[in-house]
Coordinates of C-alpha atoms in Angstrom, one line a residue:
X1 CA 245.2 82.9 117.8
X2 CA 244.1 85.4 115.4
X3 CA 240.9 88.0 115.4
X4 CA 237.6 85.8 114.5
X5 CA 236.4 88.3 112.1
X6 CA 235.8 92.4 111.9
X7 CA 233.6 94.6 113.8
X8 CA 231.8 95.3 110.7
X9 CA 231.7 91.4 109.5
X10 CA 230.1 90.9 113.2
X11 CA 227.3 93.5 113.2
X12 CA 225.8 92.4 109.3
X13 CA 223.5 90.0 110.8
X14 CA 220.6 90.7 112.9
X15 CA 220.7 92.1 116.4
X16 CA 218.6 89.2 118.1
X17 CA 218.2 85.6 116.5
X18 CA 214.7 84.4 116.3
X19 CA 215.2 81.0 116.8
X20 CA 216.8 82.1 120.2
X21 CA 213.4 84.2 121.1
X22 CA 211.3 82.2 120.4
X23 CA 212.4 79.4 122.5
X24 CA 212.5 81.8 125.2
X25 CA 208.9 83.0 124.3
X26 CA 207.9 79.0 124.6
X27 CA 209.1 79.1 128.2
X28 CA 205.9 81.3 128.5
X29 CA 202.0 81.7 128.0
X30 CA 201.0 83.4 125.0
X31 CA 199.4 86.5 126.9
X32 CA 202.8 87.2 129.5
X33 CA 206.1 87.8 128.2
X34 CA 206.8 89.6 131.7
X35 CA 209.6 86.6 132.0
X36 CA 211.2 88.0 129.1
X37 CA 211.2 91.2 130.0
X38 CA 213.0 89.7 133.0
X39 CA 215.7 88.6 131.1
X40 CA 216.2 91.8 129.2
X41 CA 215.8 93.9 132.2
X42 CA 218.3 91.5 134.1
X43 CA 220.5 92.0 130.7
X44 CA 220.5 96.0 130.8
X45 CA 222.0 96.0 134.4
X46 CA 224.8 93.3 133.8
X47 CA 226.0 94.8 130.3
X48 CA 226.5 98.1 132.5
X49 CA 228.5 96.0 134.8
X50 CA 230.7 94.5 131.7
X51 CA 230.9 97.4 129.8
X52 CA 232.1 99.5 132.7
X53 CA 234.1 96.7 133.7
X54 CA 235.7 96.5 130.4
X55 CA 236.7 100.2 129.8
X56 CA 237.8 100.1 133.3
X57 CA 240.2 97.2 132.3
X58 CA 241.4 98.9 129.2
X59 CA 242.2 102.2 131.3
X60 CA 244.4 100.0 133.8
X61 CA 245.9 97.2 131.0
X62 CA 244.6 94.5 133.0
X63 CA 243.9 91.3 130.6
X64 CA 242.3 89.4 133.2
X65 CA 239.8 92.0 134.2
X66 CA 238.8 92.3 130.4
X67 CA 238.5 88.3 129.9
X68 CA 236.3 87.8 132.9
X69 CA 233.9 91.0 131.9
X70 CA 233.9 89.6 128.4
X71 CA 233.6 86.2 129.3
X72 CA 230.3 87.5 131.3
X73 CA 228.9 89.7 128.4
X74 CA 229.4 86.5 126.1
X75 CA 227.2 84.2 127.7
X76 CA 224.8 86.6 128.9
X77 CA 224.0 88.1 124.9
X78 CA 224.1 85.0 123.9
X79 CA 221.6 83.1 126.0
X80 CA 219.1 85.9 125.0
X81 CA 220.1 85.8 121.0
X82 CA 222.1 88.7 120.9
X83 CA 224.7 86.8 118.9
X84 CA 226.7 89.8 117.4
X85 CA 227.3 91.2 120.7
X86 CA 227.9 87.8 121.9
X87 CA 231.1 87.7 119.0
X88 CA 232.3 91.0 120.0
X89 CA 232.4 89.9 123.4
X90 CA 234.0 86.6 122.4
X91 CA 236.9 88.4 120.7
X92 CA 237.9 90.8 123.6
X93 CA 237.8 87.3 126.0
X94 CA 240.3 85.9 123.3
X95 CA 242.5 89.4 123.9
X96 CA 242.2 88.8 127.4
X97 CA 242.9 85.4 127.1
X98 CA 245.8 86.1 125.1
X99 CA 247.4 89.1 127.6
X100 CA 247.1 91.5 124.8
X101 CA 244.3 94.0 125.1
X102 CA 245.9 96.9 123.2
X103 CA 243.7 96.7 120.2
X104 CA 240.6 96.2 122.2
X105 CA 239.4 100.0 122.2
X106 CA 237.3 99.8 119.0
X107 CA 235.9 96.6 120.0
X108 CA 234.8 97.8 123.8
X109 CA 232.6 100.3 121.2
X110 CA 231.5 98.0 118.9
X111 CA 230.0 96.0 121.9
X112 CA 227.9 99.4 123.3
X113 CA 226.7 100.2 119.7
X114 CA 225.8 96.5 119.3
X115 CA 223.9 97.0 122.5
X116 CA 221.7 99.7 121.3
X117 CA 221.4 98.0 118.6
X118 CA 220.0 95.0 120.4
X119 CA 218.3 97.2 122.4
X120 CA 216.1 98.6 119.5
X121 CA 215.0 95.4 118.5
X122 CA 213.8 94.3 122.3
X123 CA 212.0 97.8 121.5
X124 CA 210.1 96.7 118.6
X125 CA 210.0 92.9 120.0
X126 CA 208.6 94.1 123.7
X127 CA 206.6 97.2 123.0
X128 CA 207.1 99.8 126.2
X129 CA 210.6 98.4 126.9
X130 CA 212.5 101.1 128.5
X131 CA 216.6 100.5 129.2
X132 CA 218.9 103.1 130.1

């Protein structure tokens, strides 16, 4: 199996998708979107986890370690719209999958800049949004 496309191809298209948003906005009334600040809040602390988890499985050449924090980071971005991040993170589960994470570096740092990325936009979408 071969890369699904380039960092930069990845990160042309918005940070969040607003079809994704605003079926999570439906979940709510029109005057609380404290349940999707939740979800973003929820998000900043688990991307830590995969993030670390993934640099830490770089450092140490373990493939399984990088498919299972990728495979997390996936389906996490995802849900939430983040679909760029949700590619990036879809290509270092394939190098995982495949056993060969050698060529995962630049990726692992596409996927924090895609966070801040994504980041800015829950900024502008949730005004007073603080993540670390």
């Amino acid at each position: 199996m071969t890369s699904i496309a380039s960092i930069e191809t990845i990160q042309q298209g918005p940070a969040l998708d607003r079809d994704i948003l605003d079926g999570l906005f439906d979940l709510v009334d029109d005057d609380d979107d404290s349940f999707v600040r939740d979800l973003f809040e929820s998000f900043v602390g688990s991307f830590g986890d995969a993030r670390d988890g993934m640099r830490s499985a770089l450092a140490t050449g373990d493939t399984e370690a990088m498919r299972l924090h990728a495979h997390s980071l996936k389906g996490s971005s995802g849900n939430l719209g983040a679909l760029a991040l949700s590619d990036i993170a879809k290509e270092l589960q394939r190098m995982g999958d495949e056993g060969d994470i050698s060529s995962a570096g630049p990726w692992v740092d596409a996927a924090e800049e895609e966070y801040n990325r994504v980041m800015v936009a829950v900024g502008e979408l949730l005004p007073g949004f603080e993540f670390a």
